[in-house]
mmCIF file of C-alpha atoms in Angstrom:
data_model
loop_
_atom_site.group_PDB
_atom_site.id
_atom_site.type_symbol
_atom_site.label_atom_id
_atom_site.label_comp_id
_atom_site.label_asym_id
_atom_site.label_seq_id
_atom_site.Cartn_x
_atom_site.Cartn_y
_atom_site.Cartn_z
ATOM 1 C CA MET A 122 184.034 130.080 111.007
ATOM 2 C CA ALA A 123 181.084 131.893 110.961
ATOM 3 C CA LYS A 124 179.294 129.709 108.037
ATOM 4 C CA LYS A 125 179.957 126.455 110.375
ATOM 5 C CA VAL A 126 178.295 128.921 113.375
ATOM 6 C CA GLN A 127 175.630 129.539 110.626
ATOM 7 C CA LYS A 128 175.414 126.023 109.554
ATOM 8 C CA SER A 129 175.227 124.767 112.779
ATOM 9 C CA VAL A 130 172.500 126.728 114.241
ATOM 10 C CA THR A 131 170.347 125.997 111.261
ATOM 11 C CA LEU A 132 170.722 122.166 111.847
ATOM 12 C CA LYS A 133 169.788 122.734 115.074
ATOM 13 C CA MET A 134 166.703 124.927 114.213
ATOM 14 C CA SER A 135 165.602 121.544 111.869
ATOM 15 C CA GLU A 136 166.290 119.441 114.034
ATOM 16 C CA SER A 137 163.739 121.231 117.099
ATOM 17 C CA LYS A 138 161.278 121.735 114.607
ATOM 18 C CA ILE A 139 158.205 119.880 114.605
ATOM 19 C CA PRO A 140 157.167 118.636 110.647
ATOM 20 C CA SER A 141 153.964 119.616 109.322
ATOM 21 C CA ASP A 142 153.086 116.011 108.716
ATOM 22 C CA TYR A 143 153.593 114.921 112.400
ATOM 23 C CA SER A 144 150.198 114.731 113.805
ATOM 24 C CA ASP A 145 149.313 112.539 110.607
ATOM 25 C CA PHE A 146 151.892 109.937 111.152
ATOM 26 C CA LEU A 147 151.536 110.158 115.076
ATOM 27 C CA ASN A 148 147.494 109.274 114.573
ATOM 28 C CA SER A 149 148.734 106.481 112.147
ATOM 29 C CA LEU A 150 151.178 105.001 114.745
ATOM 30 C CA LYS A 151 147.976 105.100 117.002
ATOM 31 C CA SER A 152 145.902 103.645 114.912
ATOM 32 C CA LYS A 153 148.506 100.592 114.365
ATOM 33 C CA ILE A 154 149.043 100.039 117.645
ATOM 34 C CA HIS A 155 145.069 100.281 118.843
ATOM 35 C CA THR A 156 144.448 97.556 115.556
ATOM 36 C CA ALA A 157 147.690 95.496 116.837
ATOM 37 C CA GLN A 158 145.852 95.565 120.536
ATOM 38 C CA LEU A 159 143.039 94.845 119.577
ATOM 39 C CA LYS A 160 144.005 91.546 117.663
ATOM 40 C CA ALA A 161 145.889 90.243 120.281
ATOM 41 C CA THR A 162 142.688 90.598 122.493
ATOM 42 C CA ALA A 163 140.632 88.712 119.873
ATOM 43 C CA SER A 164 143.320 86.241 120.014
ATOM 44 C CA VAL A 165 143.263 85.836 123.608
ATOM 45 C CA ASN A 166 139.726 85.436 123.407
ATOM 46 C CA LEU A 167 139.449 83.363 120.714
ATOM 47 C CA GLU A 168 141.880 80.652 122.460
ATOM 48 C CA LEU A 169 140.269 81.030 126.105
ATOM 49 C CA THR A 170 136.944 80.184 124.915
ATOM 50 C CA SER A 171 138.008 77.232 122.956
ATOM 51 C CA LEU A 172 139.588 75.896 125.729
ATOM 52 C CA TYR A 173 136.914 76.328 127.967
ATOM 53 C CA TRP A 174 134.448 75.420 125.520
ATOM 54 C CA ASP A 175 137.059 72.094 124.864
ATOM 55 C CA ILE A 176 137.238 71.253 129.016
ATOM 56 C CA GLY A 177 133.703 71.737 129.431
ATOM 57 C CA GLN A 178 132.944 69.251 126.623
ATOM 58 C CA SER A 179 135.238 66.729 128.386
ATOM 59 C CA LEU A 180 133.332 67.129 131.515
ATOM 60 C CA LEU A 181 129.806 66.539 129.765
ATOM 61 C CA LYS A 182 130.958 63.586 128.483
ATOM 62 C CA LYS A 183 131.975 62.316 131.736
ATOM 63 C CA THR A 184 129.083 63.380 133.298
ATOM 64 C CA ARG A 185 126.805 61.891 131.118
ATOM 65 C CA ARG A 186 128.802 58.296 130.534
ATOM 66 C CA GLU A 187 130.467 57.933 133.400
ATOM 67 C CA GLY A 188 128.081 60.105 135.875
ATOM 68 C CA TRP A 189 130.555 62.210 137.426
ATOM 69 C CA GLY A 190 128.742 64.371 139.735
ATOM 70 C CA SER A 191 129.536 67.669 141.932
ATOM 71 C CA LYS A 192 132.098 65.543 144.126
ATOM 72 C CA VAL A 193 134.412 64.610 141.466
ATOM 73 C CA VAL A 194 134.161 68.411 139.927
ATOM 74 C CA GLU A 195 135.343 69.719 143.184
ATOM 75 C CA ARG A 196 138.242 67.365 143.358
ATOM 76 C CA LEU A 197 139.347 68.605 139.733
ATOM 77 C CA ALA A 198 139.265 71.851 140.928
ATOM 78 C CA THR A 199 141.425 71.133 143.770
ATOM 79 C CA ASP A 200 143.961 68.987 141.808
ATOM 80 C CA LEU A 201 143.914 71.904 139.065
ATOM 81 C CA ALA A 202 144.836 74.478 141.968
ATOM 82 C CA ASP A 203 147.497 72.380 142.919
ATOM 83 C CA ALA A 204 149.016 72.142 139.650
ATOM 84 C CA PHE A 205 148.504 76.137 138.464
ATOM 85 C CA PRO A 206 148.649 77.941 141.645
ATOM 86 C CA GLY A 207 146.800 81.306 141.744
ATOM 87 C CA VAL A 208 144.896 80.761 138.625
ATOM 88 C CA ALA A 209 141.325 81.242 139.129
ATOM 89 C CA GLY A 210 140.181 80.189 136.155
ATOM 90 C CA PHE A 211 139.670 76.467 137.308
ATOM 91 C CA SER A 212 137.531 76.886 140.435
ATOM 92 C CA LYS A 213 134.520 74.446 141.062
ATOM 93 C CA ARG A 214 131.912 77.136 139.890
ATOM 94 C CA ASN A 215 133.956 77.756 136.846
ATOM 95 C CA LEU A 216 134.536 74.285 135.938
ATOM 96 C CA GLU A 217 130.749 74.083 135.787
ATOM 97 C CA LEU A 218 130.556 77.118 133.888
ATOM 98 C CA MET A 219 132.786 75.311 131.274
ATOM 99 C CA ARG A 220 130.503 72.435 131.228
ATOM 100 C CA GLN A 221 127.537 74.548 130.590
ATOM 101 C CA PHE A 222 128.791 77.109 128.084
ATOM 102 C CA SER A 223 130.083 73.588 125.803
ATOM 103 C CA GLU A 224 126.300 72.519 126.016
ATOM 104 C CA SER A 225 124.942 76.033 125.464
ATOM 105 C CA TYR A 226 126.854 75.810 122.183
ATOM 106 C CA PRO A 227 127.504 71.930 121.230
ATOM 107 C CA ASP A 228 128.454 72.682 118.039
ATOM 108 C CA GLY A 229 131.851 74.806 119.310
ATOM 109 C CA VAL A 230 132.538 78.569 119.156
ATOM 110 C CA CYS A 231 135.454 79.305 117.280
ATOM 111 C CA GLU A 232 133.488 80.600 113.972
ATOM 112 C CA THR A 233 130.808 82.603 116.227
ATOM 113 C CA ALA A 234 130.736 86.242 117.743
ATOM 114 C CA VAL A 235 131.511 84.428 121.019
ATOM 115 C CA SER A 236 134.712 83.496 121.028
ATOM 116 C CA GLN A 237 135.434 87.010 120.585
ATOM 117 C CA ILE A 238 134.018 88.268 123.673
ATOM 118 C CA PRO A 239 135.338 88.409 127.023
ATOM 119 C CA TRP A 240 133.948 85.131 129.414
ATOM 120 C CA GLY A 241 132.310 87.432 131.552
ATOM 121 C CA HIS A 242 129.683 88.411 128.876
ATOM 122 C CA ASN A 243 129.648 84.916 127.999
ATOM 123 C CA ILE A 244 128.760 83.818 131.605
ATOM 124 C CA ALA A 245 125.780 86.856 131.224
ATOM 125 C CA LEU A 246 125.050 85.194 127.747
ATOM 126 C CA MET A 247 124.305 81.720 129.414
ATOM 127 C CA GLN A 248 122.472 82.640 132.425
ATOM 128 C CA ARG A 249 120.122 84.658 131.010
ATOM 129 C CA LEU A 250 119.425 83.411 127.588
ATOM 130 C CA GLU A 251 117.819 80.149 126.879
ATOM 131 C CA GLN A 252 117.834 80.107 122.865
ATOM 132 C CA TYR A 253 120.876 79.807 121.375
ATOM 133 C CA LYS A 254 120.152 82.489 118.392
ATOM 134 C CA ASP A 255 119.545 85.163 121.007
ATOM 135 C CA ARG A 256 122.864 84.320 122.899
ATOM 136 C CA LEU A 257 124.608 84.798 119.135
ATOM 137 C CA TRP A 258 122.628 87.743 118.456
ATOM 138 C CA TYR A 259 123.489 89.726 121.239
ATOM 139 C CA ALA A 260 127.263 88.506 121.270
ATOM 140 C CA GLU A 261 127.412 90.154 117.665
ATOM 141 C CA GLN A 262 125.785 93.276 118.980
ATOM 142 C CA THR A 263 128.288 93.331 121.591
ATOM 143 C CA ILE A 264 130.968 93.441 119.365
ATOM 144 C CA LYS A 265 129.659 96.038 117.238
ATOM 145 C CA ASN A 266 128.627 98.410 119.896
ATOM 146 C CA GLY A 267 131.437 97.831 121.983
ATOM 147 C CA TRP A 268 128.716 96.881 125.404
ATOM 148 C CA SER A 269 130.348 96.258 128.762
ATOM 149 C CA ARG A 270 129.087 93.638 130.708
ATOM 150 C CA ASN A 271 126.679 95.605 132.395
ATOM 151 C CA VAL A 272 125.586 97.565 129.278
ATOM 152 C CA LEU A 273 125.064 93.708 127.793
ATOM 153 C CA VAL A 274 122.897 92.552 131.121
ATOM 154 C CA MET A 275 120.508 95.988 130.741
ATOM 155 C CA TRP A 276 120.007 95.251 127.088
ATOM 156 C CA ILE A 277 119.254 91.568 127.613
ATOM 157 C CA GLU A 278 116.952 92.410 130.723
ATOM 158 C CA SER A 279 114.824 94.943 128.653
ATOM 159 C CA GLU A 280 114.289 92.137 125.668
ATOM 160 C CA LEU A 281 116.250 94.471 122.520
ATOM 161 C CA HIS A 282 116.120 91.400 120.659
ATOM 162 C CA LYS A 283 112.343 91.377 120.576
ATOM 163 C CA ARG A 284 112.346 94.909 119.528
ATOM 164 C CA LYS A 285 115.256 94.757 117.083
ATOM 165 C CA GLY A 286 114.790 91.646 115.268
ATOM 166 C CA LYS A 287 117.295 88.706 116.213
ATOM 167 C CA ALA A 288 118.460 87.591 112.107
ATOM 168 C CA VAL A 289 121.690 85.494 112.327
ATOM 169 C CA ASN A 290 123.574 86.006 109.653
ATOM 170 C CA ASN A 291 126.940 84.813 108.472
ATOM 171 C CA PHE A 292 128.878 86.497 111.190
ATOM 172 C CA ALA A 293 132.074 88.212 110.024
ATOM 173 C CA LEU A 294 135.198 88.187 112.598
ATOM 174 C CA THR A 295 135.760 91.673 113.248
ATOM 175 C CA LEU A 296 137.788 94.031 115.696
ATOM 176 C CA PRO A 297 135.225 96.058 118.065
ATOM 177 C CA GLU A 298 135.845 100.017 118.060
ATOM 178 C CA PRO A 299 138.852 100.735 120.027
ATOM 179 C CA HIS A 300 137.370 103.241 122.222
ATOM 180 C CA SER A 301 134.607 100.765 123.376
ATOM 181 C CA ASP A 302 133.786 99.572 126.713
ATOM 182 C CA LEU A 303 134.440 96.062 125.605
ATOM 183 C CA VAL A 304 138.039 96.789 124.375
ATOM 184 C CA ILE A 305 138.650 98.356 127.652
ATOM 185 C CA GLU A 306 137.238 95.678 129.885
ATOM 186 C CA SER A 307 138.979 93.107 127.334
ATOM 187 C CA LEU A 308 142.284 94.580 128.357
ATOM 188 C CA LYS A 309 141.338 93.961 132.467
ATOM 189 C CA ASP A 310 139.919 90.463 132.094
ATOM 190 C CA LEU A 311 141.784 88.976 134.897
ATOM 191 C CA TYR A 312 140.686 85.710 133.493
ATOM 192 C CA CYS A 313 142.965 86.602 130.332
ATOM 193 C CA LEU A 314 145.635 87.263 132.735
ATOM 194 C CA ASP A 315 145.304 83.952 134.182
ATOM 195 C CA PHE A 316 145.582 81.997 131.203
ATOM 196 C CA LEU A 317 148.432 84.144 129.794
ATOM 197 C CA THR A 318 150.665 83.608 133.045
ATOM 198 C CA ILE A 319 148.980 79.741 133.479
ATOM 199 C CA SER A 320 152.565 77.699 133.718
ATOM 200 C CA ASN A 321 152.903 75.642 136.752
ATOM 201 C CA GLU A 322 156.612 76.577 136.502
ATOM 202 C CA MET A 323 156.279 80.361 136.961
ATOM 203 C CA PRO A 324 157.053 80.769 140.823
ATOM 204 C CA LEU A 325 154.289 82.626 142.341
ATOM 205 C CA ALA A 326 156.569 85.645 143.147
ATOM 206 C CA LEU A 327 157.100 86.010 139.145
ATOM 207 C CA LYS A 328 153.092 85.727 138.511
ATOM 208 C CA THR A 329 152.567 88.279 141.189
ATOM 209 C CA ILE A 330 155.042 90.756 139.352
ATOM 210 C CA SER A 331 153.615 89.646 136.391
ATOM 211 C CA PHE A 332 150.323 90.821 137.465
ATOM 212 C CA ILE A 333 151.586 94.085 138.760
ATOM 213 C CA ILE A 334 153.323 94.431 135.363
ATOM 214 C CA TYR A 335 150.087 93.430 133.630
ATOM 215 C CA LYS A 336 148.220 96.101 135.540
ATOM 216 C CA LYS A 337 150.641 98.792 134.774
ATOM 217 C CA ILE A 338 150.660 98.212 131.138
ATOM 218 C CA ASN A 339 146.350 98.474 131.396
ATOM 219 C CA LYS A 340 146.765 101.502 132.518
ATOM 220 C CA ILE A 341 148.723 102.272 129.756
ATOM 221 C CA ASN A 342 146.885 100.931 127.359
ATOM 222 C CA ILE A 343 143.612 102.599 128.449
ATOM 223 C CA CYS A 344 145.345 106.321 128.288
ATOM 224 C CA LEU A 345 146.398 105.586 124.730
ATOM 225 C CA PHE A 346 142.780 104.106 123.723
ATOM 226 C CA SER A 347 141.581 107.517 125.098
ATOM 227 C CA ILE A 348 144.156 109.228 122.995
#
């Protein structure tokens, strides 16, 4: 009987003891989680920017070939709002920005750094830089350095590209650093939230619940990225 008690005590002590390699194991899991989150964010950004470019291209063709003006775009925004209630991404202003986006990148954006940064960053690039190469350079630097939108704007206004050079090589699509402001900002991007709840069959109440859950998850994600 005494041996059984001793064995039970030993087993409990073994179960409660933290293994020596636990920290390494935890860090490996955190790394996998961070990488998966980064890939998911990059994937959503790619799909979103591709969609916006495509919509913008369609509007651009209609404008050039059929003379579509502001009134038609306004009507389109209203009809899209009816079809996709609660989705801010299809406002008149944003549709006009999509058209500008397509005009700014006539050859598409899928294979460029532009497709990896949030929509707000892309708006800043379009509105503040006329040259195509300059926009690509800042998009690449945004990913490389993990810039938030405000930091990106600051560097554009300081004309950083004139001091650092603006050679654009064959840019390899890479993931930003897990702890960067860019990643945190991407996780909170409401355009991505709209994009992921775009179904017009989803009841408004469910979208509201989805939004609340999304916000909670973002808080958890931000905590994870700060570990």
